PDB file of C-alpha atoms and ligand atoms in Angstrom:
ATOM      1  CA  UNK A   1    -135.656  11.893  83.854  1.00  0.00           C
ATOM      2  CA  UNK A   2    -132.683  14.434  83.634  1.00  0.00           C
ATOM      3  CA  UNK A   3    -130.823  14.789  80.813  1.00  0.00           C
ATOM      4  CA  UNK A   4    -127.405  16.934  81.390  1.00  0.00           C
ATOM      5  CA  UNK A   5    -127.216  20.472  79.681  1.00  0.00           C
ATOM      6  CA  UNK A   6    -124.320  19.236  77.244  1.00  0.00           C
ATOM      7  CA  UNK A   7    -126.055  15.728  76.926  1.00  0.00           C
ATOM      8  CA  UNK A   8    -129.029  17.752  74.980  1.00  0.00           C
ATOM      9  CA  UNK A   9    -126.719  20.336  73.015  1.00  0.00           C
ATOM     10  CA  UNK A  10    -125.222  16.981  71.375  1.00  0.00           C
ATOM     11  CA  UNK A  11    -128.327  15.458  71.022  1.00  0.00           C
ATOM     12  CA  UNK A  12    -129.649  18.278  69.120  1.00  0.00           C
ATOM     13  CA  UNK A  13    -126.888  18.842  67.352  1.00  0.00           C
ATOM     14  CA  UNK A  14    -126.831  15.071  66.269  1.00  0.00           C
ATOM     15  CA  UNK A  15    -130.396  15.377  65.470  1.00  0.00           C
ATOM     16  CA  UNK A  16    -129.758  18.718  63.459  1.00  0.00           C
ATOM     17  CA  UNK A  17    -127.148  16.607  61.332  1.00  0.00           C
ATOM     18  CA  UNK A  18    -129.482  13.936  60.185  1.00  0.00           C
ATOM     19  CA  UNK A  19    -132.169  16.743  59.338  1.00  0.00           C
ATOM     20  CA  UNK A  20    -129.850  18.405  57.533  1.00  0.00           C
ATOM     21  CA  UNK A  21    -128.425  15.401  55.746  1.00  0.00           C
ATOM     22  CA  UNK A  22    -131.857  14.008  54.759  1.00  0.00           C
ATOM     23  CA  UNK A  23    -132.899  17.438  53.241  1.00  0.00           C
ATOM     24  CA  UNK A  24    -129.529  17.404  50.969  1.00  0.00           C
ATOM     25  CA  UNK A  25    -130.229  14.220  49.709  1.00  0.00           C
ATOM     26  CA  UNK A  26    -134.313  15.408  48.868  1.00  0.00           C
ATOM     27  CA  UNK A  27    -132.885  18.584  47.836  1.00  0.00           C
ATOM     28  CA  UNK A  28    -130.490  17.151  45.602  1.00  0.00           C
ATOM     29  CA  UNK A  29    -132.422  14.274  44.347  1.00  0.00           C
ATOM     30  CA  UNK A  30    -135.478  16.681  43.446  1.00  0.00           C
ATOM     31  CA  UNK A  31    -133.237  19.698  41.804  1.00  0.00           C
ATOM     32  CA  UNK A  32    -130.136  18.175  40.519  1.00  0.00           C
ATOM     33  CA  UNK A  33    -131.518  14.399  38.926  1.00  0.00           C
ATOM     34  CA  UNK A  34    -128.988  13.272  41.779  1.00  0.00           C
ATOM     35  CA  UNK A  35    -130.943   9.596  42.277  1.00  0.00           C
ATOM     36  CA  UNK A  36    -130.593   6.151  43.415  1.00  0.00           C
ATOM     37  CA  UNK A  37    -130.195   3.535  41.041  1.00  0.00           C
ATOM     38  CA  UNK A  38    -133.666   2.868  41.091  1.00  0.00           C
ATOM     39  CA  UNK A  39    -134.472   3.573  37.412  1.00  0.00           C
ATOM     40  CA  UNK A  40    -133.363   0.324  36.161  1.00  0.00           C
ATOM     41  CA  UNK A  41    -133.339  -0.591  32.842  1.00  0.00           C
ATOM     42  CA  UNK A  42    -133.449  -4.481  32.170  1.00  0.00           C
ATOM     43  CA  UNK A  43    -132.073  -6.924  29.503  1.00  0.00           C
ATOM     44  CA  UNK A  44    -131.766 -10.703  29.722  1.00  0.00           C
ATOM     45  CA  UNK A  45    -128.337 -11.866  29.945  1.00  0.00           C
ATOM     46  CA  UNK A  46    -129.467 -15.428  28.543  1.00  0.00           C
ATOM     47  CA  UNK A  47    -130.587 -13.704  25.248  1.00  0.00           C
ATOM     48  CA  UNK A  48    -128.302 -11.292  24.426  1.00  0.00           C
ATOM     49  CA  UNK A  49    -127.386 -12.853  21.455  1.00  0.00           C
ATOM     50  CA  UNK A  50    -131.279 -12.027  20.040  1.00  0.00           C
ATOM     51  CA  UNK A  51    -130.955  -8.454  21.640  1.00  0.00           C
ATOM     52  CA  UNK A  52    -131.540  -5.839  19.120  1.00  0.00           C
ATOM     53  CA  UNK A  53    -129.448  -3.718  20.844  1.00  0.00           C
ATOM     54  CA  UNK A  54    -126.649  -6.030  22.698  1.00  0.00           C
ATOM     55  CA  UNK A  55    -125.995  -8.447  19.903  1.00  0.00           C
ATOM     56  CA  UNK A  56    -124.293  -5.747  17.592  1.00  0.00           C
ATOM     57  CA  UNK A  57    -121.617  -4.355  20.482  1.00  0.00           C
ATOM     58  CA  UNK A  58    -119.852  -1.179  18.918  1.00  0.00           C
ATOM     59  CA  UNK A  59    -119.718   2.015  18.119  1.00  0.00           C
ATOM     60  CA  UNK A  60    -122.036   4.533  16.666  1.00  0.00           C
ATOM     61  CA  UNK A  61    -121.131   8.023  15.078  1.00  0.00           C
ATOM     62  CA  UNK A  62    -123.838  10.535  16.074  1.00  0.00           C
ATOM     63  CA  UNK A  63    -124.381  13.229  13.490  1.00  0.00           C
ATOM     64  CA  UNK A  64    -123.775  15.595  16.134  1.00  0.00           C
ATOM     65  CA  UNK A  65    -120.430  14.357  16.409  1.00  0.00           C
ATOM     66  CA  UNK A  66    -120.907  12.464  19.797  1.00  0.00           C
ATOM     67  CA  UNK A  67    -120.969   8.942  19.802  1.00  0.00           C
ATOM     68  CA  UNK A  68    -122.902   5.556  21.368  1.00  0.00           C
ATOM     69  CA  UNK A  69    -120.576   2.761  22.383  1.00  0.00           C
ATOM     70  CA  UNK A  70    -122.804  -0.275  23.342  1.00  0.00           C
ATOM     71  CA  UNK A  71    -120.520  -2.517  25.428  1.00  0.00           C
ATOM     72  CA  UNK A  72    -120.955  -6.340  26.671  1.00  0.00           C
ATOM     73  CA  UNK A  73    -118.772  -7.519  29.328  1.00  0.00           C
ATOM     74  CA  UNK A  74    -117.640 -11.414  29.153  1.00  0.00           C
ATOM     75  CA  UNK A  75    -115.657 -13.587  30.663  1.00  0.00           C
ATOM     76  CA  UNK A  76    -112.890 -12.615  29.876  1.00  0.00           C
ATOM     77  CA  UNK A  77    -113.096  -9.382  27.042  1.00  0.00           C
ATOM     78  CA  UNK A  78    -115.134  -6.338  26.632  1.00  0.00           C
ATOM     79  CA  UNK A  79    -116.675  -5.925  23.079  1.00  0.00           C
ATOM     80  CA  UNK A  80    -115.863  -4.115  21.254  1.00  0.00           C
ATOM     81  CA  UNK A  81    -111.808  -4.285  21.536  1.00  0.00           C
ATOM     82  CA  UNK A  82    -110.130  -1.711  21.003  1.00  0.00           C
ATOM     83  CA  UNK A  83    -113.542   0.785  21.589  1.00  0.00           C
ATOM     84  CA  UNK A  84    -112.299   3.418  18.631  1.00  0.00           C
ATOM     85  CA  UNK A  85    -114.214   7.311  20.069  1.00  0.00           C
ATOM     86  CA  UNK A  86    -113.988  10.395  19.145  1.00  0.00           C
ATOM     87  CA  UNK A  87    -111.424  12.905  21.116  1.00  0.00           C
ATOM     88  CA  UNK A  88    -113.084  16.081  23.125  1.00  0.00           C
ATOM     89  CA  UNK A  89    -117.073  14.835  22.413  1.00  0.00           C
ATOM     90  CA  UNK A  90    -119.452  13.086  24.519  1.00  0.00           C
ATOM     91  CA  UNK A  91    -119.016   8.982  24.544  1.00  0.00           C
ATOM     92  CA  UNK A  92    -122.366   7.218  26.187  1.00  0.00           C
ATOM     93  CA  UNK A  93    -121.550   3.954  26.913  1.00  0.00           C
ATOM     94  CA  UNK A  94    -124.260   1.486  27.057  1.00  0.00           C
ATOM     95  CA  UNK A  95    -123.128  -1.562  28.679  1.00  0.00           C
ATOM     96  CA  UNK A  96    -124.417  -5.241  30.023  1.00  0.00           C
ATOM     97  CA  UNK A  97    -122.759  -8.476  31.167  1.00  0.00           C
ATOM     98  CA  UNK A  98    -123.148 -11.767  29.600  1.00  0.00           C
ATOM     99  CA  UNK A  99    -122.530 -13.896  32.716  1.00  0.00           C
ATOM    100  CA  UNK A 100    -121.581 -12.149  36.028  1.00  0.00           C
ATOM    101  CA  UNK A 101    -121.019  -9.303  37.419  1.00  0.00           C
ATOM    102  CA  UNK A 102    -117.654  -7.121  35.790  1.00  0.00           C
ATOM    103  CA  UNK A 103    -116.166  -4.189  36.333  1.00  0.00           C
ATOM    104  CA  UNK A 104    -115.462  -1.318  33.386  1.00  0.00           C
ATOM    105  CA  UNK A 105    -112.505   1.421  34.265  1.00  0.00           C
ATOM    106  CA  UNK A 106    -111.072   3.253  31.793  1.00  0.00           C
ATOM    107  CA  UNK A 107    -107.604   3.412  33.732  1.00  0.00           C
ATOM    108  CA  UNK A 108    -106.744   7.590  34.351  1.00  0.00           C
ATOM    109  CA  UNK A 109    -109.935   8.755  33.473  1.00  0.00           C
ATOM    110  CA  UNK A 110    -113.280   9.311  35.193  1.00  0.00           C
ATOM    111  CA  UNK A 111    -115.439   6.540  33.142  1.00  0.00           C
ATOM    112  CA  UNK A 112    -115.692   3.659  35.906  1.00  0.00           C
ATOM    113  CA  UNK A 113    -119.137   1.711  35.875  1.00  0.00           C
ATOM    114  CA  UNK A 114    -120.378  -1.963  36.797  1.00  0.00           C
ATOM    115  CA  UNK A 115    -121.539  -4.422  34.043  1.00  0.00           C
ATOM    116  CA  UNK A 116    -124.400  -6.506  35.722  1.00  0.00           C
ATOM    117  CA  UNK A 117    -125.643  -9.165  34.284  1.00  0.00           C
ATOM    118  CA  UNK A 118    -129.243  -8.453  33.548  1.00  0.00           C
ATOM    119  CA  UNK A 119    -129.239  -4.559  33.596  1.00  0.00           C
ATOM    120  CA  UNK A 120    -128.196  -1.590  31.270  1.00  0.00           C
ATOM    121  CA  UNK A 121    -125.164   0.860  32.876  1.00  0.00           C
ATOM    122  CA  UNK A 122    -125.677   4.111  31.162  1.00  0.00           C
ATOM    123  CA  UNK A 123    -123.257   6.749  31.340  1.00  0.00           C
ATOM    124  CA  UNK A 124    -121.973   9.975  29.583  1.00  0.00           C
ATOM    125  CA  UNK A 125    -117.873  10.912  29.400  1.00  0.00           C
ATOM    126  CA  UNK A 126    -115.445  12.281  27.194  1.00  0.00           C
ATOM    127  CA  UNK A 127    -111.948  12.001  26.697  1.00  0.00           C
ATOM    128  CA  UNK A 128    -109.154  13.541  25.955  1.00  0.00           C
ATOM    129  CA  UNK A 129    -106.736  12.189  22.565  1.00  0.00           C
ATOM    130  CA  UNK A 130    -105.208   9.480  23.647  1.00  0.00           C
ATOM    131  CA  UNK A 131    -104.989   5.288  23.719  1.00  0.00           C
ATOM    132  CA  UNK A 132    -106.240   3.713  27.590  1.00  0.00           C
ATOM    133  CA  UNK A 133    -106.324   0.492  29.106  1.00  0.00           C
ATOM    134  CA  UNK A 134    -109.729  -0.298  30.479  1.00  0.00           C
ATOM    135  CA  UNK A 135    -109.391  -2.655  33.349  1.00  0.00           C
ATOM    136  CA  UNK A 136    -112.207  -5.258  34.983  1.00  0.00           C
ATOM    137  CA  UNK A 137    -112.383  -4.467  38.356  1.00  0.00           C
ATOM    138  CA  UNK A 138    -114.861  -6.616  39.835  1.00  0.00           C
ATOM    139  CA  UNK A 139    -113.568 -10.198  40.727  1.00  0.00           C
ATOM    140  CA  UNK A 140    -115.215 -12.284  38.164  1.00  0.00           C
ATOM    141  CA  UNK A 141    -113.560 -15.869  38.222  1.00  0.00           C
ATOM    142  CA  UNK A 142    -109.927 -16.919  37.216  1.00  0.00           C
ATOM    143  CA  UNK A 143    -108.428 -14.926  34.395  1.00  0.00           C
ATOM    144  CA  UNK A 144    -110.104 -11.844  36.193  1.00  0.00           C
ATOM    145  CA  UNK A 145    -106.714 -10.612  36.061  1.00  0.00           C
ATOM    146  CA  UNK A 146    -106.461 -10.808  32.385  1.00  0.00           C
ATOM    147  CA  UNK A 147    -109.614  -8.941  31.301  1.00  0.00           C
ATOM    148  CA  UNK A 148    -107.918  -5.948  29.693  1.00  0.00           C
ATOM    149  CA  UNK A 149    -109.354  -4.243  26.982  1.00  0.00           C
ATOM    150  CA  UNK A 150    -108.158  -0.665  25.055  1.00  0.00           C
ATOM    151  CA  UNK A 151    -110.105   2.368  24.028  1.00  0.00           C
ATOM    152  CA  UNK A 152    -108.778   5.009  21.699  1.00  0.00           C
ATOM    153  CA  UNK A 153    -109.797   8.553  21.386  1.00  0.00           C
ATOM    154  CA  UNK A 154    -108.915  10.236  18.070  1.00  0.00           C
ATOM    155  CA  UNK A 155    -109.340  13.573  17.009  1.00  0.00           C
ATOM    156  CA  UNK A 156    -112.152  14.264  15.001  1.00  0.00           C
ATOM    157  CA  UNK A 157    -110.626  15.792  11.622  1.00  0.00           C
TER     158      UNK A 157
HETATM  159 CU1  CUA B 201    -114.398  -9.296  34.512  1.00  0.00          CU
HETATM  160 CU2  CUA B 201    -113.029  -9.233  36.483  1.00  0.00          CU
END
């Protein structure tokens, strides 16, 4: 078979590309903790209520002067509401759903996560003083629309 000059400089450029992409991803995933969502951490959505964790939604002061905001998505409210954090220190949210699947955006800032029913969204942010809407934005039935919530940041004095 003949394969054209040109036809094999794309080909192994194409084929270059995918190497190249594939080590990124290994080279990220072993140096930099970039990984899939593989490292799932489970609750059951049918007994949150008896959750140690989950049942008491709210905020915890860390001595270090970061905080823990555990979270549970519902139709159709976040709790806590307002979430009440600490200004310029890092906010871990820890955050479920009681039904289906929501969405979690704190509107102008960088904290944007799911809430799935049956599994624990983890993530680290902090914010800046200041009071911000935080939006669903997964569909998740008909007052979707009306699933607003607030978090304020204060200034730790
Ligand atoms: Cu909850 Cu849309």
């Amino acid at each position: 078979m003949n394969v054209d000059f040109y036809e094999k400089i794309w080909m192994w450029g194409a084929s270059g590309l995918l190497a190249l992409f594939l080590a990124t991803i290994l080279f990220t995933a072993a140096t930099q903790a970039v990984q899939p969502p593989g490292r799932l951490e489970t609750v059951d959505p049918t007994k949150l209520l008896a959750d140690p964790e989950f049942s008491k939604p709210g905020v915890t002061l860390r001595p270090d002067g970061s905080a823990l905001v555990v979270v549970v998505a519902e139709d159709y409210d976040f709790s806590p509401d307002p979430i009440e954090v600490p200004a310029n220190r890092p906010v871990t949210f820890r955050m479920t759903s009681a039904d289906v699947l929501h969405g979690f955006q704190v509107i102008g800032t960088n904290a944007n996560a799911m809430a799935v029913p049956g599994y624990v969204t983890e993530f680290t942010i902090s914010f800046k003083p200041g009071t911000y809407a935080i939006g669903c934005n997964e569909y998740c039935g008909v007052m979707h629309h009306n699933m607003v919530g607030k978090l304020v940041a204060t200034e730790a004095k």
